[in-house]
mmCIF file of C-alpha atoms in Angstrom:
data_model
loop_
_atom_site.group_PDB
_atom_site.id
_atom_site.type_symbol
_atom_site.label_atom_id
_atom_site.label_comp_id
_atom_site.label_asym_id
_atom_site.label_seq_id
_atom_site.Cartn_x
_atom_site.Cartn_y
_atom_site.Cartn_z
ATOM 1 C CA UNK G 1465 -4.770 -6.236 -8.300
ATOM 2 C CA UNK G 1466 -7.431 -7.297 -5.938
ATOM 3 C CA UNK G 1467 -6.836 -6.850 -1.881
ATOM 4 C CA UNK G 1468 -9.345 -9.540 -0.727
ATOM 5 C CA UNK G 1469 -7.399 -12.193 1.824
ATOM 6 C CA UNK G 1470 -8.994 -11.388 5.839
ATOM 7 C CA UNK G 1471 -6.492 -10.643 8.250
ATOM 8 C CA UNK G 1472 -8.009 -13.591 10.208
ATOM 9 C CA UNK G 1473 -7.549 -16.346 7.677
ATOM 10 C CA UNK G 1474 -4.470 -15.148 7.178
ATOM 11 C CA UNK G 1475 -3.216 -15.425 10.680
ATOM 12 C CA UNK G 1476 -5.155 -18.500 10.945
ATOM 13 C CA UNK G 1477 -2.341 -19.455 8.127
ATOM 14 C CA UNK G 1478 0.843 -18.084 9.790
ATOM 15 C CA UNK G 1479 -0.969 -19.871 13.144
ATOM 16 C CA UNK G 1480 -0.921 -23.541 11.352
ATOM 17 C CA UNK G 1481 2.610 -23.267 10.106
ATOM 18 C CA UNK G 1482 3.846 -22.272 13.617
ATOM 19 C CA UNK G 1483 2.072 -25.158 15.217
ATOM 20 C CA UNK G 1484 0.309 -22.571 17.544
ATOM 21 C CA UNK G 1485 -3.099 -23.319 16.425
ATOM 22 C CA UNK G 1486 -4.595 -25.394 19.842
ATOM 23 C CA UNK G 1487 -5.303 -22.776 20.915
ATOM 24 C CA UNK G 1488 -4.298 -20.336 18.561
ATOM 25 C CA UNK G 1489 -2.427 -17.455 19.539
ATOM 26 C CA UNK G 1490 -0.547 -19.108 22.806
ATOM 27 C CA UNK G 1491 2.891 -18.883 21.632
ATOM 28 C CA UNK G 1492 2.979 -15.674 19.370
ATOM 29 C CA UNK G 1493 0.660 -13.450 20.213
ATOM 30 C CA UNK G 1494 -1.729 -11.771 17.885
ATOM 31 C CA UNK G 1495 -0.282 -8.330 18.576
ATOM 32 C CA UNK G 1496 2.935 -9.769 17.887
ATOM 33 C CA UNK G 1497 1.754 -11.252 14.555
ATOM 34 C CA UNK G 1498 -0.102 -8.601 13.240
ATOM 35 C CA UNK G 1499 3.087 -6.036 14.032
ATOM 36 C CA UNK G 1500 5.343 -8.576 12.254
ATOM 37 C CA UNK G 1501 2.874 -8.641 9.376
ATOM 38 C CA UNK G 1502 2.840 -4.500 8.828
ATOM 39 C CA UNK G 1503 6.447 -4.493 9.141
ATOM 40 C CA UNK G 1504 6.178 -7.136 6.378
ATOM 41 C CA UNK G 1505 4.037 -5.285 4.098
ATOM 42 C CA UNK G 1506 6.137 -2.491 4.593
ATOM 43 C CA UNK G 1507 9.193 -4.488 3.243
ATOM 44 C CA UNK G 1508 7.330 -5.827 -0.039
ATOM 45 C CA UNK G 1509 5.935 -2.318 -0.671
ATOM 46 C CA UNK G 1510 9.525 -1.225 -0.601
ATOM 47 C CA UNK G 1511 10.907 -3.614 -2.987
ATOM 48 C CA UNK G 1512 7.758 -4.287 -5.125
ATOM 49 C CA UNK G 1513 6.010 -1.398 -5.423
ATOM 50 C CA UNK G 1514 3.136 -2.574 -7.256
ATOM 51 C CA UNK G 1515 1.788 -4.643 -4.325
ATOM 52 C CA UNK G 1516 0.812 -1.379 -3.313
ATOM 53 C CA UNK G 1517 -1.238 -0.523 -6.440
ATOM 54 C CA UNK G 1518 -4.256 0.681 -6.605
ATOM 55 C CA UNK G 1519 -7.268 3.234 -8.488
ATOM 56 C CA UNK G 1520 -9.277 5.460 -5.847
ATOM 57 C CA UNK G 1521 -11.136 8.707 -6.203
ATOM 58 C CA UNK G 1522 -9.147 11.290 -4.265
ATOM 59 C CA UNK G 1523 -10.377 15.144 -3.605
ATOM 60 C CA UNK G 1524 -7.983 17.944 -5.553
ATOM 61 C CA UNK G 1525 -6.608 20.760 -3.626
ATOM 62 C CA UNK G 1526 -7.468 24.371 -4.793
ATOM 63 C CA UNK G 1527 -4.853 25.952 -7.568
ATOM 64 C CA UNK G 1528 -2.775 23.469 -9.989
ATOM 65 C CA UNK G 1529 -0.665 21.518 -7.905
ATOM 66 C CA UNK G 1530 -1.428 18.130 -6.563
ATOM 67 C CA UNK G 1531 0.801 16.130 -4.077
ATOM 68 C CA UNK G 1532 -0.198 12.423 -3.084
ATOM 69 C CA UNK G 1533 2.484 12.429 0.042
ATOM 70 C CA UNK G 1534 -0.127 12.078 1.971
ATOM 71 C CA UNK G 1535 -3.908 11.908 1.446
ATOM 72 C CA UNK G 1536 -6.503 12.182 4.426
ATOM 73 C CA UNK G 1537 -9.704 9.634 4.475
ATOM 74 C CA UNK G 1538 -11.794 12.487 3.893
ATOM 75 C CA UNK G 1539 -10.435 13.098 0.943
ATOM 76 C CA UNK G 1540 -10.331 9.754 -0.825
ATOM 77 C CA UNK G 1541 -13.022 6.954 -2.105
ATOM 78 C CA UNK G 1542 -11.517 4.009 -2.429
ATOM 79 C CA UNK G 1543 -11.793 1.806 -5.771
ATOM 80 C CA UNK G 1544 -12.064 -1.504 -3.901
ATOM 81 C CA UNK G 1545 -15.306 -0.367 -1.583
ATOM 82 C CA UNK G 1546 -12.765 -0.694 1.496
ATOM 83 C CA UNK G 1547 -12.959 2.083 4.452
ATOM 84 C CA UNK G 1548 -11.382 5.189 3.802
ATOM 85 C CA UNK G 1549 -8.086 5.300 5.666
ATOM 86 C CA UNK G 1550 -4.974 8.066 5.870
ATOM 87 C CA UNK G 1551 -2.991 6.877 2.789
ATOM 88 C CA UNK G 1552 0.849 7.790 1.554
ATOM 89 C CA UNK G 1553 1.348 8.099 -1.263
ATOM 90 C CA UNK G 1554 4.818 6.505 -3.391
ATOM 91 C CA UNK G 1555 3.616 7.387 -6.967
ATOM 92 C CA UNK G 1556 1.158 8.767 -9.375
ATOM 93 C CA UNK G 1557 0.782 6.108 -12.406
ATOM 94 C CA UNK G 1558 -2.138 8.026 -14.395
ATOM 95 C CA UNK G 1559 -5.125 10.611 -13.851
ATOM 96 C CA UNK G 1560 -7.731 8.830 -15.330
ATOM 97 C CA UNK G 1561 -11.425 11.136 -15.452
ATOM 98 C CA UNK G 1562 -12.762 13.720 -13.902
ATOM 99 C CA UNK G 1563 -15.078 12.146 -10.679
ATOM 100 C CA UNK G 1564 -17.383 14.995 -9.789
ATOM 101 C CA UNK G 1565 -18.031 16.827 -6.526
ATOM 102 C CA UNK G 1566 -18.513 13.955 -4.448
ATOM 103 C CA UNK G 1567 -15.664 11.252 -6.055
ATOM 104 C CA UNK G 1568 -18.597 8.672 -7.017
ATOM 105 C CA UNK G 1569 -19.701 10.494 -10.200
ATOM 106 C CA UNK G 1570 -17.631 9.462 -13.093
ATOM 107 C CA UNK G 1571 -16.885 11.825 -16.082
ATOM 108 C CA UNK G 1572 -14.352 13.437 -18.684
ATOM 109 C CA UNK G 1573 -11.202 11.840 -19.174
ATOM 110 C CA UNK G 1574 -7.879 14.078 -17.950
ATOM 111 C CA UNK G 1575 -5.275 13.894 -20.439
ATOM 112 C CA UNK G 1576 -1.987 14.339 -19.720
ATOM 113 C CA UNK G 1577 0.189 16.518 -21.286
ATOM 114 C CA UNK G 1578 3.386 18.486 -21.849
ATOM 115 C CA UNK G 1579 3.649 21.524 -19.470
ATOM 116 C CA UNK G 1580 5.756 22.784 -22.465
ATOM 117 C CA UNK G 1581 2.796 22.945 -24.441
ATOM 118 C CA UNK G 1582 0.277 24.412 -21.800
ATOM 119 C CA UNK G 1583 3.520 27.101 -21.052
ATOM 120 C CA UNK G 1584 3.107 28.024 -24.536
ATOM 121 C CA UNK G 1585 -0.583 27.851 -25.037
ATOM 122 C CA UNK G 1586 -1.310 30.404 -22.038
ATOM 123 C CA UNK G 1587 1.603 31.136 -19.632
ATOM 124 C CA UNK G 1588 -0.959 32.219 -16.909
ATOM 125 C CA UNK G 1589 -2.485 28.798 -17.063
ATOM 126 C CA UNK G 1590 -1.423 28.190 -13.455
ATOM 127 C CA UNK G 1591 -3.464 31.447 -12.203
ATOM 128 C CA UNK G 1592 -6.611 29.977 -13.726
ATOM 129 C CA UNK G 1593 -9.484 27.394 -11.844
ATOM 130 C CA UNK G 1594 -12.613 26.022 -12.817
ATOM 131 C CA UNK G 1595 -15.202 23.388 -11.390
ATOM 132 C CA UNK G 1596 -14.027 20.802 -13.536
ATOM 133 C CA UNK G 1597 -10.354 19.939 -14.635
ATOM 134 C CA UNK G 1598 -9.326 18.589 -18.255
ATOM 135 C CA UNK G 1599 -5.885 18.091 -18.008
ATOM 136 C CA UNK G 1600 -2.783 17.008 -16.169
ATOM 137 C CA UNK G 1601 1.066 17.582 -16.143
ATOM 138 C CA UNK G 1602 2.982 14.841 -14.370
ATOM 139 C CA UNK G 1603 7.204 14.652 -14.217
ATOM 140 C CA UNK G 1604 8.025 11.008 -13.356
ATOM 141 C CA UNK G 1605 11.123 12.343 -11.275
ATOM 142 C CA UNK G 1606 8.781 13.576 -9.360
ATOM 143 C CA UNK G 1607 6.575 10.546 -8.588
ATOM 144 C CA UNK G 1608 4.326 12.263 -5.763
ATOM 145 C CA UNK G 1609 3.420 15.786 -7.408
ATOM 146 C CA UNK G 1610 1.573 16.440 -10.361
ATOM 147 C CA UNK G 1611 0.041 19.711 -11.991
ATOM 148 C CA UNK G 1612 -4.219 19.742 -13.340
ATOM 149 C CA UNK G 1613 -5.387 22.383 -15.828
ATOM 150 C CA UNK G 1614 -7.247 24.353 -14.941
ATOM 151 C CA UNK G 1615 -6.842 24.925 -11.444
ATOM 152 C CA UNK G 1616 -9.173 23.314 -9.217
ATOM 153 C CA UNK G 1617 -11.849 25.838 -7.677
ATOM 154 C CA UNK G 1618 -11.339 27.446 -4.555
ATOM 155 C CA UNK G 1619 -14.950 26.405 -3.270
ATOM 156 C CA UNK G 1620 -16.431 23.677 -5.508
ATOM 157 C CA UNK G 1621 -15.019 20.528 -4.518
ATOM 158 C CA UNK G 1622 -13.181 18.540 -7.517
ATOM 159 C CA UNK G 1623 -12.473 14.951 -7.671
ATOM 160 C CA UNK G 1624 -10.493 12.667 -10.242
ATOM 161 C CA UNK G 1625 -10.262 9.090 -9.770
ATOM 162 C CA UNK G 1626 -6.308 8.018 -10.450
ATOM 163 C CA UNK G 1627 -4.297 4.815 -10.368
ATOM 164 C CA UNK G 1628 -0.912 5.335 -7.950
ATOM 165 C CA UNK G 1629 1.137 3.166 -5.725
ATOM 166 C CA UNK G 1630 0.517 3.872 -2.229
ATOM 167 C CA UNK G 1631 1.846 2.474 0.888
ATOM 168 C CA UNK G 1632 -0.289 -0.654 2.045
ATOM 169 C CA UNK G 1633 -2.965 -0.151 4.757
ATOM 170 C CA UNK G 1634 -1.691 -0.945 7.908
ATOM 171 C CA UNK G 1635 -3.490 -3.242 9.834
ATOM 172 C CA UNK G 1636 -5.020 -2.398 12.850
ATOM 173 C CA UNK G 1637 -3.362 -3.689 16.448
ATOM 174 C CA UNK G 1638 -4.775 -6.825 17.242
ATOM 175 C CA UNK G 1639 -6.438 -7.753 20.830
ATOM 176 C CA UNK G 1640 -4.711 -8.112 24.211
ATOM 177 C CA UNK G 1641 -4.749 -12.440 25.083
ATOM 178 C CA UNK G 1642 -8.422 -13.760 25.231
ATOM 179 C CA UNK G 1643 -9.872 -10.733 23.456
ATOM 180 C CA UNK G 1644 -8.074 -10.891 20.003
ATOM 181 C CA UNK G 1645 -10.035 -9.203 17.417
ATOM 182 C CA UNK G 1646 -8.668 -11.955 14.343
ATOM 183 C CA UNK G 1647 -9.345 -15.321 15.847
ATOM 184 C CA UNK G 1648 -10.204 -17.320 12.876
ATOM 185 C CA UNK G 1649 -13.822 -17.802 14.384
ATOM 186 C CA UNK G 1650 -14.455 -14.313 14.739
ATOM 187 C CA UNK G 1651 -16.211 -11.993 12.756
ATOM 188 C CA UNK G 1652 -13.594 -9.341 11.636
ATOM 189 C CA UNK G 1653 -13.461 -8.736 7.676
ATOM 190 C CA UNK G 1654 -10.360 -6.768 8.083
ATOM 191 C CA UNK G 1655 -8.474 -6.924 4.926
ATOM 192 C CA UNK G 1656 -4.627 -7.407 4.500
ATOM 193 C CA UNK G 1657 -2.705 -3.912 3.068
ATOM 194 C CA UNK G 1658 -1.227 -5.743 -0.064
ATOM 195 C CA UNK G 1659 -2.431 -7.590 -3.054
ATOM 196 C CA UNK G 1660 -3.366 -11.470 -2.516
ATOM 197 C CA UNK G 1661 -0.238 -12.011 -5.199
ATOM 198 C CA UNK G 1662 2.322 -11.017 -2.520
ATOM 199 C CA UNK G 1663 0.135 -12.923 0.723
ATOM 200 C CA UNK G 1664 2.505 -16.426 0.548
ATOM 201 C CA UNK G 1665 5.627 -14.000 0.583
ATOM 202 C CA UNK G 1666 4.037 -11.832 3.602
ATOM 203 C CA UNK G 1667 3.813 -15.424 5.108
ATOM 204 C CA UNK G 1668 7.052 -16.498 4.814
ATOM 205 C CA UNK G 1669 8.047 -12.720 5.940
ATOM 206 C CA UNK G 1670 6.133 -13.344 8.800
ATOM 207 C CA UNK G 1671 6.963 -16.624 10.163
ATOM 208 C CA UNK G 1672 10.554 -16.297 9.543
ATOM 209 C CA UNK G 1673 10.239 -13.476 12.026
ATOM 210 C CA UNK G 1674 8.005 -15.104 14.468
ATOM 211 C CA UNK G 1675 10.701 -18.347 14.495
ATOM 212 C CA UNK G 1676 13.216 -15.649 14.921
ATOM 213 C CA UNK G 1677 12.279 -14.355 17.970
ATOM 214 C CA UNK G 1678 13.224 -18.131 19.861
ATOM 215 C CA UNK G 1679 16.304 -18.302 17.271
ATOM 216 C CA UNK G 1680 18.151 -19.799 20.055
ATOM 217 C CA UNK G 1681 15.848 -22.864 20.283
ATOM 218 C CA UNK G 1682 18.179 -25.303 17.710
ATOM 219 C CA UNK G 1683 14.729 -26.570 16.051
ATOM 220 C CA UNK G 1684 13.147 -22.871 15.500
ATOM 221 C CA UNK G 1685 16.298 -21.453 14.093
ATOM 222 C CA UNK G 1686 16.715 -23.612 10.749
ATOM 223 C CA UNK G 1687 12.902 -23.121 10.160
ATOM 224 C CA UNK G 1688 13.552 -19.403 10.356
ATOM 225 C CA UNK G 1689 16.176 -19.764 8.199
ATOM 226 C CA UNK G 1690 14.390 -21.465 5.566
ATOM 227 C CA UNK G 1691 11.133 -19.016 5.407
ATOM 228 C CA UNK G 1692 13.790 -16.546 5.153
ATOM 229 C CA UNK G 1693 15.023 -18.115 1.673
ATOM 230 C CA UNK G 1694 12.059 -18.368 0.509
ATOM 231 C CA UNK G 1695 11.346 -14.345 1.282
ATOM 232 C CA UNK G 1696 14.704 -13.029 -0.078
ATOM 233 C CA UNK G 1697 14.371 -15.371 -2.862
ATOM 234 C CA UNK G 1698 10.625 -14.343 -4.107
ATOM 235 C CA UNK G 1699 11.301 -11.013 -3.333
ATOM 236 C CA UNK G 1700 14.643 -10.850 -5.742
ATOM 237 C CA UNK G 1701 13.054 -12.426 -8.517
ATOM 238 C CA UNK G 1702 9.911 -10.509 -8.762
ATOM 239 C CA UNK G 1703 11.451 -7.766 -8.549
ATOM 240 C CA UNK G 1704 14.190 -8.380 -11.334
ATOM 241 C CA UNK G 1705 11.098 -9.002 -13.677
ATOM 242 C CA UNK G 1706 8.855 -5.853 -12.637
ATOM 243 C CA UNK G 1707 11.587 -3.546 -11.676
ATOM 244 C CA UNK G 1708 14.403 -4.805 -13.884
ATOM 245 C CA UNK G 1709 16.474 -4.572 -10.654
ATOM 246 C CA UNK G 1710 17.632 -7.160 -8.258
ATOM 247 C CA UNK G 1711 17.930 -5.562 -5.193
ATOM 248 C CA UNK G 1712 20.194 -8.152 -4.086
ATOM 249 C CA UNK G 1713 18.580 -8.923 -0.536
ATOM 250 C CA UNK G 1714 20.891 -11.312 1.689
ATOM 251 C CA UNK G 1715 18.599 -10.827 4.782
ATOM 252 C CA UNK G 1716 15.002 -9.984 6.479
ATOM 253 C CA UNK G 1717 14.484 -6.622 5.673
ATOM 254 C CA UNK G 1718 13.454 -5.271 9.464
ATOM 255 C CA UNK G 1719 14.418 -8.248 11.273
ATOM 256 C CA UNK G 1720 14.911 -6.340 13.625
ATOM 257 C CA UNK G 1721 10.991 -6.253 15.040
ATOM 258 C CA UNK G 1722 12.198 -9.647 16.363
ATOM 259 C CA UNK G 1723 12.836 -8.634 19.514
ATOM 260 C CA UNK G 1724 16.123 -8.463 19.112
ATOM 261 C CA UNK G 1725 16.915 -11.919 17.436
#
């Protein structure tokens, strides 16, 4: 998985499709389109969690119980080299290896074990702590919680590398007209928060919502329906392949962002 698409490149493509390029953001402001893109990322991640797959180093909390529901920016070293932000976790996939006291020093692998095994060997394992973790316990029925053994030391920082599914990184708000942050010719290096594989779906979503804003226009409505159909059919098909479940979407998720269209 890779997240390499610049926001300004993406918005240029959206504006071109909307025929709002001379000059850009004349009809649909940057602020609007960024807002639609953030909702689109959320919609894609809801039905295709793989869109938010990541490999990062995170700092563990003291004790055995760990929770990825929200990981603070200060406790993440992003694996893709981007700037760390507070991140909402969806599900743990794997704890890969120990990463030292700074998140940047690869160490021993961390093995997945059954809780029953640890419980039988040492019923008091939840009370013990060291500076290096060796094993972890994970129940897929509780995808945001896992336990490490030995427990994390109360003082010494302990970092591990994990693979996980996370809510897409939110695109920072665009600028006011005349001071846009993501003009194509500008210097912003801000990236989209979803994998490159899903950029086409995101574009169809943003274009559809933008056109729905003007759905009373007889020209815009058929175009909006076309892009809505492309988004829905793609998400339904990909979800069927990736998850084995067809969400059977029939309308655009979060379509209310179009300003009551």
